[in-house]
Amino acid sequence: MNETKPVTSSIVYKLSTWHLSQVFLSFFWINLILLLFLAGLLWLRAEQTVGEQIKSGLYGENALPEEPGGLRLPGFFDSFFPAHLQGAVRQVVITEESGEFWRRIEGLRYRVWVPANDIYHFADYNIGEHIVVFVPAGMVLLVFELFFLLSSAGKGARFMSRALQPIYDLTLKAKTISSAQGMPSDKQLVDLKGRIDNIDVTELDTRISVSSPQSELTDLTEAINGMLERVNNAYRSQIRFVSDASHELRTPIAVIQGYANLLDRWGKNDEKALEESIVAIKSEAENMKELVEQLLFLARGDNNSMHLSLLELNLSEVLSEVIRETEMIDPNHSFILKTKNDVFTVGDAQLIKQAMRIFIDNSVKYTPSGGVITANAFYEDDYAKIIIQDEGIGIAPADISQVFDRFFRSDDSRTRKTGGTGLGLAIAKWIVERHKGHIELLSRKDFGTRVTVFFRRQ
């Protein structure tokens, strides 16, 4: 194949067409402006000459007793003209009715009729003698512009071909390499497209298989299967999430509805029923508010719309603050803070504090009254670690792998004795992982639980 062959792709055609259209439009506007300018000059010259004739009383023959046909300017524009031209009627007339074309054009007159003593007189100006000069000059200009357009079309196409020649050569090389490596045929790609089109939301567990020696097609198939696996997992997770969320919301709604019915029947006259209903409704409304807020938090986290303010952070101070705040509202447990040194990481202070509070609250919730909760922050290898340990009821071995799942509770009956929404640990896990950390959980039934959080060391 001749590698010096000029580029004949559609790109050259499109660029050449665009270039010609721009040149043509430029000529069009230049010609239009020039034509209007010359017409304006000719009209001003005619008005000036005719006005002088009328002012001097140099009228043409054949006066008319009535107003002739023609153009009468509106009053506003007519007021700008001299008094002897106001109310005039203007015409363009052909004085030569027969003969050669140019002879007739040369006989064009600009005629102005003015009334005087109820009789209309006129004065003429020969505009034809100017037009017969302008027209040939304009034709010469048009021929020149046409010649310029045709020559620029050829030159522009050749210039663009030379400019795009390296791209053309690169395309030829790519085609040669692709042919040598054996790229997938159109039929194989169509078959692959057909298999993908047949997969719908109810068949996300379907996988695509191809029998092709081309590694490119095999790699593409593996990538699509991996994508289908991730989509399927996300879809199943969404189904479970919606199901659990609807279950969690159904309970407080049912409680509120029940107490509303109780109020409707007896609450108007029974103060005890009224007080009980109000307390229960406020409690369930608070539970629903907490659930919705946590759902929104996780939703923002899932679509990556939550912004983290990453700054240097002292984990020892955060842990100490959470312990101090918890002691103020919980006199039934003992808290021991073993942290002695400052431990720094980079993170969002509010989110990390929220995660620590979730772990502490969980320990408080499942530790019997009088139990001890211990917290510590320290460096170990490349990590800044936080350990929170309690003397609570512990977690069954079968449940440890699920405690960070959304809405999971180890008590399957979901009696809500301990309160909460089942989303706290899921939120804490999201916060830690968003900070490039991880969590280790060690628990023994009826003995206690230890949570270890690993952050990057600063």
Coordinates of C-alpha atoms in Angstrom, one line a residue:
M1 CA 0.0 0.0 0.0
N2 CA 1.3 3.4 -1.0
E3 CA 2.0 5.2 2.3
T4 CA 2.3 8.7 0.6
K5 CA -1.3 8.4 -0.6
P6 CA -3.2 11.6 0.5
V7 CA -5.8 11.2 3.2
T8 CA -9.3 10.8 1.6
S9 CA -11.2 10.4 4.8
S10 CA -14.4 12.2 5.6
I11 CA -12.4 14.5 7.9
V12 CA -10.8 16.2 4.9
Y13 CA -14.2 16.6 3.2
K14 CA -15.8 18.0 6.3
L15 CA -13.0 20.5 7.0
S16 CA -12.9 21.6 3.3
T17 CA -16.6 22.1 3.3
W18 CA -16.5 24.1 6.5
H19 CA -13.7 26.2 5.1
L20 CA -15.5 26.9 1.9
S21 CA -18.7 27.8 3.7
Q22 CA -16.9 30.3 5.9
V23 CA -15.2 32.0 2.8
F24 CA -18.6 32.0 1.0
L25 CA -20.3 33.6 3.9
S26 CA -17.6 36.2 4.2
F27 CA -17.9 37.2 0.5
F28 CA -21.7 37.2 0.8
W29 CA -21.7 39.7 3.7
I30 CA -19.0 41.9 2.1
N31 CA -21.0 42.0 -1.1
L32 CA -24.2 42.8 0.7
I33 CA -22.7 45.6 2.8
L34 CA -21.0 47.0 -0.3
L35 CA -24.2 46.9 -2.3
L36 CA -26.2 48.7 0.5
F37 CA -23.4 51.3 0.8
L38 CA -23.4 52.1 -2.9
A39 CA -27.2 52.1 -3.1
G40 CA -27.3 54.5 -0.2
L41 CA -24.8 56.8 -1.8
L42 CA -26.7 56.8 -5.1
W43 CA -30.0 57.6 -3.3
L44 CA -28.4 60.5 -1.3
R45 CA -27.0 61.9 -4.6
A46 CA -30.4 61.5 -6.3
E47 CA -32.2 63.2 -3.4
Q48 CA -29.7 66.1 -3.3
T49 CA -29.9 66.7 -7.1
V50 CA -33.7 66.4 -7.4
G51 CA -34.1 68.6 -4.3
E52 CA -32.0 71.4 -5.9
Q53 CA -34.0 71.1 -9.1
I54 CA -37.4 71.4 -7.3
K55 CA -36.1 74.3 -5.2
S56 CA -35.1 76.1 -8.3
G57 CA -38.4 75.3 -10.1
L58 CA -36.8 73.2 -12.8
Y59 CA -39.6 70.8 -13.3
G60 CA -40.1 68.2 -16.0
E61 CA -42.8 68.3 -18.5
N62 CA -46.2 66.5 -18.2
A63 CA -47.5 67.8 -14.8
L64 CA -50.4 65.8 -13.4
P65 CA -53.7 67.1 -11.8
E66 CA -53.8 64.3 -9.3
E67 CA -51.4 62.4 -7.1
P68 CA -49.4 59.8 -9.1
G69 CA -48.7 56.3 -7.8
G70 CA -45.4 55.8 -5.9
L71 CA -43.8 55.8 -2.5
R72 CA -44.9 58.4 0.1
L73 CA -42.7 58.4 3.2
P74 CA -44.4 58.2 6.6
G75 CA -44.8 61.5 8.4
F76 CA -42.0 60.8 10.9
F77 CA -39.4 60.1 8.2
D78 CA -40.8 62.8 5.9
S79 CA -40.2 65.5 8.6
F80 CA -36.4 65.0 8.2
F81 CA -36.5 66.2 4.6
P82 CA -36.5 69.9 3.5
A83 CA -39.8 71.7 3.3
H84 CA -39.9 71.6 -0.5
L85 CA -39.6 67.8 -0.5
Q86 CA -42.1 67.0 2.3
G87 CA -45.2 65.2 1.0
A88 CA -43.4 64.2 -2.2
V89 CA -44.1 61.0 -4.0
R90 CA -41.0 59.0 -5.2
Q91 CA -40.8 56.6 -8.2
V92 CA -38.2 54.7 -10.2
V93 CA -39.2 54.7 -13.8
I94 CA -37.9 53.3 -17.1
T95 CA -37.9 55.9 -19.8
E96 CA -36.9 53.5 -22.5
E97 CA -39.7 51.0 -23.0
S98 CA -37.9 49.1 -25.9
G99 CA -34.4 48.5 -27.1
E100 CA -31.4 46.6 -25.7
F101 CA -31.2 45.6 -22.1
W102 CA -28.4 47.9 -21.2
R103 CA -30.1 50.7 -23.1
R104 CA -33.2 50.3 -21.0
I105 CA -31.1 50.1 -17.8
E106 CA -29.3 53.3 -18.8
G107 CA -32.7 55.0 -19.0
L108 CA -33.7 54.4 -15.4
R109 CA -34.7 57.6 -13.6
Y110 CA -35.3 58.5 -10.0
R111 CA -38.4 60.7 -10.1
V112 CA -39.8 62.8 -7.3
W113 CA -43.3 64.4 -7.6
V114 CA -44.2 67.4 -5.5
P115 CA -47.6 69.2 -5.2
A116 CA -47.8 72.9 -6.2
N117 CA -51.2 74.6 -6.5
D118 CA -53.1 71.3 -6.7
I119 CA -50.9 70.1 -9.5
Y120 CA -48.1 67.6 -9.2
H121 CA -44.7 68.5 -10.9
F122 CA -41.7 66.2 -11.1
A123 CA -37.9 66.3 -11.2
D124 CA -35.7 63.4 -12.4
Y125 CA -32.2 62.1 -11.7
N126 CA -30.6 59.6 -14.0
I127 CA -29.5 56.7 -11.9
G128 CA -29.2 54.3 -14.9
E129 CA -25.9 55.8 -16.0
H130 CA -24.4 54.9 -12.6
I131 CA -25.9 51.4 -12.6
V132 CA -24.4 50.5 -16.0
V133 CA -21.1 51.3 -14.4
F134 CA -21.7 49.4 -11.1
V135 CA -23.0 46.2 -12.7
P136 CA -20.0 45.3 -14.8
A137 CA -17.7 46.2 -11.9
G138 CA -19.8 43.9 -9.6
M139 CA -19.7 41.1 -12.2
V140 CA -15.9 41.3 -12.3
L141 CA -15.8 41.2 -8.5
L142 CA -18.1 38.1 -8.5
V143 CA -15.9 36.3 -11.0
F144 CA -12.8 37.1 -8.9
E145 CA -14.5 35.8 -5.8
L146 CA -15.6 32.6 -7.6
F147 CA -12.1 32.0 -8.8
F148 CA -10.8 32.5 -5.3
L149 CA -13.3 30.0 -3.9
L150 CA -12.4 27.3 -6.4
S151 CA -8.7 27.8 -5.9
S152 CA -9.0 27.9 -2.1
A153 CA -11.0 24.7 -2.2
G154 CA -8.2 22.8 -4.0
K155 CA -5.5 24.4 -1.9
G156 CA -7.4 23.8 1.3
A157 CA -8.0 20.2 0.6
R158 CA -4.3 19.6 -0.3
F159 CA -3.1 21.4 2.8
M160 CA -5.5 19.4 5.1
S161 CA -4.4 16.2 3.4
R162 CA -0.8 16.9 4.1
A163 CA -1.6 17.9 7.7
L164 CA -3.6 14.7 8.3
Q165 CA -1.2 12.4 6.5
P166 CA 0.5 11.3 9.8
I167 CA -2.9 10.3 11.2
Y168 CA -3.6 8.3 8.0
D169 CA -0.2 6.6 8.3
L170 CA -0.8 5.8 11.9
T171 CA -4.2 4.3 11.0
L172 CA -2.7 2.0 8.4
K173 CA -0.1 0.8 10.9
A174 CA -2.8 0.1 13.5
K175 CA -4.8 -1.8 11.0
T176 CA -1.8 -3.8 10.0
I177 CA -0.9 -4.7 13.6
S178 CA -4.6 -5.5 14.4
S179 CA -4.8 -7.8 11.4
A180 CA -1.5 -9.5 12.4
Q181 CA -2.8 -10.1 15.9
G182 CA -6.2 -11.5 14.7
M183 CA -8.8 -9.1 16.1
P184 CA -12.3 -10.5 16.8
S185 CA -14.5 -10.6 13.7
D186 CA -17.7 -8.6 13.3
K187 CA -19.8 -11.8 13.6
Q188 CA -18.2 -12.7 17.0
L189 CA -18.8 -9.2 18.3
V190 CA -22.5 -9.3 17.1
D191 CA -22.9 -12.7 18.8
L192 CA -21.5 -11.3 22.0
K193 CA -23.8 -8.2 21.8
G194 CA -26.8 -10.6 21.4
R195 CA -25.9 -12.5 24.5
I196 CA -25.6 -9.3 26.5
D197 CA -28.9 -8.0 25.2
N198 CA -30.6 -11.2 26.4
I199 CA -29.6 -10.5 30.1
D200 CA -32.2 -8.7 32.1
V201 CA -32.6 -7.8 35.8
T202 CA -34.0 -11.3 36.6
E203 CA -31.0 -13.0 35.1
L204 CA -28.1 -11.1 36.5
D205 CA -26.5 -14.3 37.6
T206 CA -26.2 -15.4 34.0
R207 CA -22.6 -15.5 32.7
I208 CA -21.3 -15.2 29.1
S209 CA -19.1 -17.8 27.6
V210 CA -17.3 -17.5 24.2
S211 CA -15.2 -20.0 22.3
S212 CA -12.7 -17.8 20.5
P213 CA -8.9 -18.0 20.2
Q214 CA -8.6 -14.2 20.3
S215 CA -7.4 -13.1 23.7
E216 CA -9.0 -9.6 23.3
L217 CA -12.5 -11.2 23.0
T218 CA -11.8 -13.5 26.0
D219 CA -10.6 -10.6 28.1
L220 CA -13.7 -8.5 27.2
T221 CA -15.9 -11.4 28.2
E222 CA -14.2 -11.8 31.5
A223 CA -14.6 -8.1 32.2
I224 CA -18.3 -8.2 31.4
N225 CA -18.8 -11.3 33.6
G226 CA -17.0 -9.5 36.4
M227 CA -19.2 -6.4 35.9
L228 CA -22.3 -8.6 36.0
E229 CA -21.1 -10.2 39.2
R230 CA -20.7 -6.8 40.8
V231 CA -24.1 -5.6 39.5
N232 CA -25.8 -8.8 40.7
N233 CA -24.3 -8.4 44.2
A234 CA -25.3 -4.7 44.4
Y235 CA -28.8 -5.6 43.2
R236 CA -29.3 -8.4 45.7
S237 CA -27.9 -6.1 48.4
Q238 CA -30.4 -3.4 47.5
I239 CA -33.3 -5.9 47.6
R240 CA -32.2 -7.1 51.1
F241 CA -31.7 -3.5 52.2
V242 CA -35.2 -2.3 51.0
S243 CA -36.8 -5.4 52.6
D244 CA -35.1 -4.9 56.0
A245 CA -35.8 -1.1 55.9
S246 CA -39.5 -1.7 55.2
H247 CA -39.6 -4.2 58.1
E248 CA -37.9 -1.8 60.5
L249 CA -40.3 1.0 59.5
R250 CA -43.3 -1.2 59.7
T251 CA -42.9 -1.8 63.5
P252 CA -42.9 1.8 64.7
I253 CA -45.6 2.7 62.2
A254 CA -47.8 -0.1 63.6
V255 CA -47.1 1.0 67.2
I256 CA -48.0 4.7 66.4
Q257 CA -51.1 3.6 64.6
G258 CA -52.1 1.3 67.6
Y259 CA -51.7 4.1 70.1
A260 CA -53.5 6.6 67.8
N261 CA -56.5 4.2 67.8
L262 CA -56.2 3.9 71.6
L263 CA -56.3 7.7 71.9
D264 CA -59.3 7.8 69.5
R265 CA -61.3 5.4 71.6
W266 CA -60.4 6.2 75.3
G267 CA -57.7 8.8 75.3
K268 CA -60.1 11.8 75.4
N269 CA -61.4 10.8 78.8
D270 CA -58.6 8.5 80.2
E271 CA -55.6 10.5 81.3
K272 CA -53.5 7.4 81.9
A273 CA -54.2 6.1 78.3
L274 CA -53.5 9.6 77.0
E275 CA -50.1 9.9 78.8
E276 CA -49.1 6.3 77.8
S277 CA -50.0 6.9 74.2
I278 CA -48.1 10.2 74.0
V279 CA -44.9 8.7 75.5
A280 CA -45.1 5.7 73.2
I281 CA -45.7 7.8 70.1
K282 CA -42.9 10.2 70.9
S283 CA -40.5 7.2 71.5
E284 CA -41.4 5.5 68.2
A285 CA -41.2 8.8 66.3
E286 CA -37.7 9.3 67.7
N287 CA -36.8 5.7 66.6
M288 CA -38.1 6.4 63.1
K289 CA -36.1 9.7 63.0
E290 CA -32.9 7.9 64.0
L291 CA -33.5 5.2 61.4
V292 CA -34.2 7.6 58.6
E293 CA -31.1 9.7 59.5
Q294 CA -28.9 6.6 59.5
L295 CA -30.4 5.4 56.2
L296 CA -29.7 8.8 54.6
F297 CA -26.1 8.6 56.0
L298 CA -25.5 5.2 54.4
A299 CA -27.2 6.3 51.1
R300 CA -24.9 9.3 50.8
G301 CA -22.0 7.0 51.5
D302 CA -23.1 4.5 48.9
N303 CA -23.2 7.1 46.1
N304 CA -19.9 8.8 47.2
S305 CA -21.6 12.2 47.8
M306 CA -20.3 12.6 51.4
H307 CA -17.3 15.0 51.6
L308 CA -14.6 14.2 54.2
S309 CA -12.6 17.0 55.9
L310 CA -9.2 15.2 56.3
L311 CA -7.0 16.8 58.8
E312 CA -4.4 15.7 61.4
L313 CA -6.3 14.2 64.3
N314 CA -5.4 13.1 67.8
L315 CA -7.2 9.8 68.4
S316 CA -6.4 9.9 72.1
E317 CA -8.3 13.1 72.5
V318 CA -11.3 11.9 70.5
L319 CA -11.5 8.7 72.5
S320 CA -11.1 10.6 75.8
E321 CA -13.9 13.0 74.8
V322 CA -16.3 10.1 73.9
I323 CA -15.6 8.3 77.2
R324 CA -16.1 11.5 79.2
E325 CA -19.4 12.3 77.5
T326 CA -20.7 8.7 78.0
E327 CA -19.8 8.8 81.7
M328 CA -22.0 11.9 82.1
I329 CA -25.1 10.1 80.9
D330 CA -24.4 6.5 82.1
P331 CA -23.7 6.1 85.8
N332 CA -24.3 2.3 85.7
H333 CA -21.0 1.3 84.1
S334 CA -17.4 1.8 84.9
F335 CA -15.1 3.3 82.1
I336 CA -11.3 2.9 82.1
L337 CA -9.2 4.9 79.6
K338 CA -5.7 3.5 79.3
T339 CA -4.4 5.9 76.7
K340 CA -1.2 7.7 77.9
N341 CA 0.3 9.2 74.8
D342 CA -1.0 11.1 71.8
V343 CA -1.9 9.0 68.8
F344 CA -2.2 10.8 65.5
T345 CA -3.8 9.9 62.2
V346 CA -5.4 11.8 59.3
G347 CA -9.1 11.8 59.1
D348 CA -12.5 13.5 59.6
A349 CA -12.8 14.4 63.3
Q350 CA -16.6 14.3 63.3
L351 CA -16.9 11.0 61.5
I352 CA -14.2 9.2 63.5
K353 CA -15.8 10.5 66.7
Q354 CA -19.2 9.1 65.5
A355 CA -17.6 5.7 64.9
M356 CA -16.0 5.6 68.3
R357 CA -19.3 6.6 69.9
I358 CA -21.1 3.7 68.1
F359 CA -18.6 1.2 69.5
I360 CA -18.8 2.6 73.0
D361 CA -22.7 2.7 72.9
N362 CA -22.7 -0.9 71.7
S363 CA -20.6 -1.9 74.6
V364 CA -22.8 0.0 77.0
K365 CA -26.0 -1.6 75.5
Y366 CA -24.8 -5.2 75.8
T367 CA -22.9 -5.0 79.1
P368 CA -24.8 -5.6 82.3
S369 CA -25.1 -2.9 84.9
G370 CA -21.9 -2.6 86.9
G371 CA -19.7 -3.9 84.1
V372 CA -16.4 -2.4 83.0
I373 CA -15.7 -0.9 79.6
T374 CA -12.0 -0.3 78.7
A375 CA -10.6 1.9 75.9
N376 CA -7.1 2.4 74.7
A377 CA -5.3 4.2 71.8
F378 CA -1.7 3.4 70.8
Y379 CA 0.7 2.9 67.9
E380 CA 1.6 -0.5 66.6
D381 CA 3.8 -0.9 63.5
D382 CA 2.3 1.3 60.8
Y383 CA -1.0 1.6 62.5
A384 CA -2.7 3.9 65.0
K385 CA -5.0 1.5 66.9
I386 CA -8.0 1.9 69.1
I387 CA -9.2 -1.0 71.3
I388 CA -12.6 -1.0 73.0
Q389 CA -13.3 -4.0 75.3
D390 CA -16.4 -4.8 77.4
E391 CA -17.7 -7.5 79.8
G392 CA -20.9 -7.9 77.9
I393 CA -23.0 -10.8 76.8
G394 CA -20.7 -11.5 73.8
I395 CA -21.6 -12.6 70.3
A396 CA -22.2 -16.1 69.1
P397 CA -19.5 -17.4 66.7
A398 CA -22.0 -17.9 63.9
D399 CA -23.0 -14.2 64.1
I400 CA -19.6 -12.5 64.2
S401 CA -19.2 -12.4 60.4
Q402 CA -22.6 -10.6 60.1
V403 CA -22.6 -8.0 62.8
F404 CA -21.5 -5.3 60.4
D405 CA -24.3 -6.1 58.0
R406 CA -27.1 -3.5 57.8
F407 CA -30.0 -4.3 60.1
F408 CA -28.4 -7.4 61.5
R409 CA -29.1 -8.2 65.2
S410 CA -28.0 -11.4 66.9
D411 CA -31.4 -11.7 68.5
D412 CA -33.4 -13.0 65.5
S413 CA -36.7 -12.2 67.2
R414 CA -35.9 -8.5 66.8
T415 CA -37.7 -7.7 70.1
R416 CA -36.0 -4.3 70.3
K417 CA -35.2 -4.8 74.0
T418 CA -31.9 -3.1 73.5
G419 CA -33.2 -0.5 71.2
G420 CA -31.3 0.8 68.1
T421 CA -31.8 0.3 64.4
G422 CA -29.3 -2.3 63.5
L423 CA -27.4 0.2 61.4
G424 CA -24.8 1.5 63.9
L425 CA -22.0 -1.0 63.2
A426 CA -22.6 -0.8 59.5
I427 CA -22.1 3.0 59.7
A428 CA -19.0 2.6 61.8
K429 CA -17.5 0.1 59.4
W430 CA -18.2 2.5 56.4
I431 CA -16.4 5.3 58.3
V432 CA -13.4 3.2 59.1
E433 CA -13.1 1.8 55.6
R434 CA -13.5 5.3 54.1
H435 CA -10.4 6.3 56.1
K436 CA -8.5 3.3 54.6
G437 CA -8.7 1.4 57.9
H438 CA -10.2 -1.9 59.0
I439 CA -11.8 -3.5 62.0
E440 CA -11.0 -6.7 63.9
L441 CA -13.7 -8.2 66.2
L442 CA -13.0 -10.8 68.9
S443 CA -15.9 -12.0 71.1
R444 CA -16.9 -14.9 73.3
K445 CA -20.4 -15.7 74.4
D446 CA -21.1 -14.5 78.0
F447 CA -17.6 -13.3 78.4
G448 CA -17.3 -10.0 76.4
T449 CA -16.3 -8.4 73.1
R450 CA -13.1 -6.6 72.0
V451 CA -13.2 -4.3 69.0
T452 CA -9.8 -3.2 67.4
V453 CA -9.8 -0.4 64.9
F454 CA -6.8 0.2 62.6
F455 CA -6.1 3.6 61.2
R456 CA -3.1 4.8 59.2
R457 CA -0.3 6.1 61.4
Q458 CA 0.5 9.8 61.0

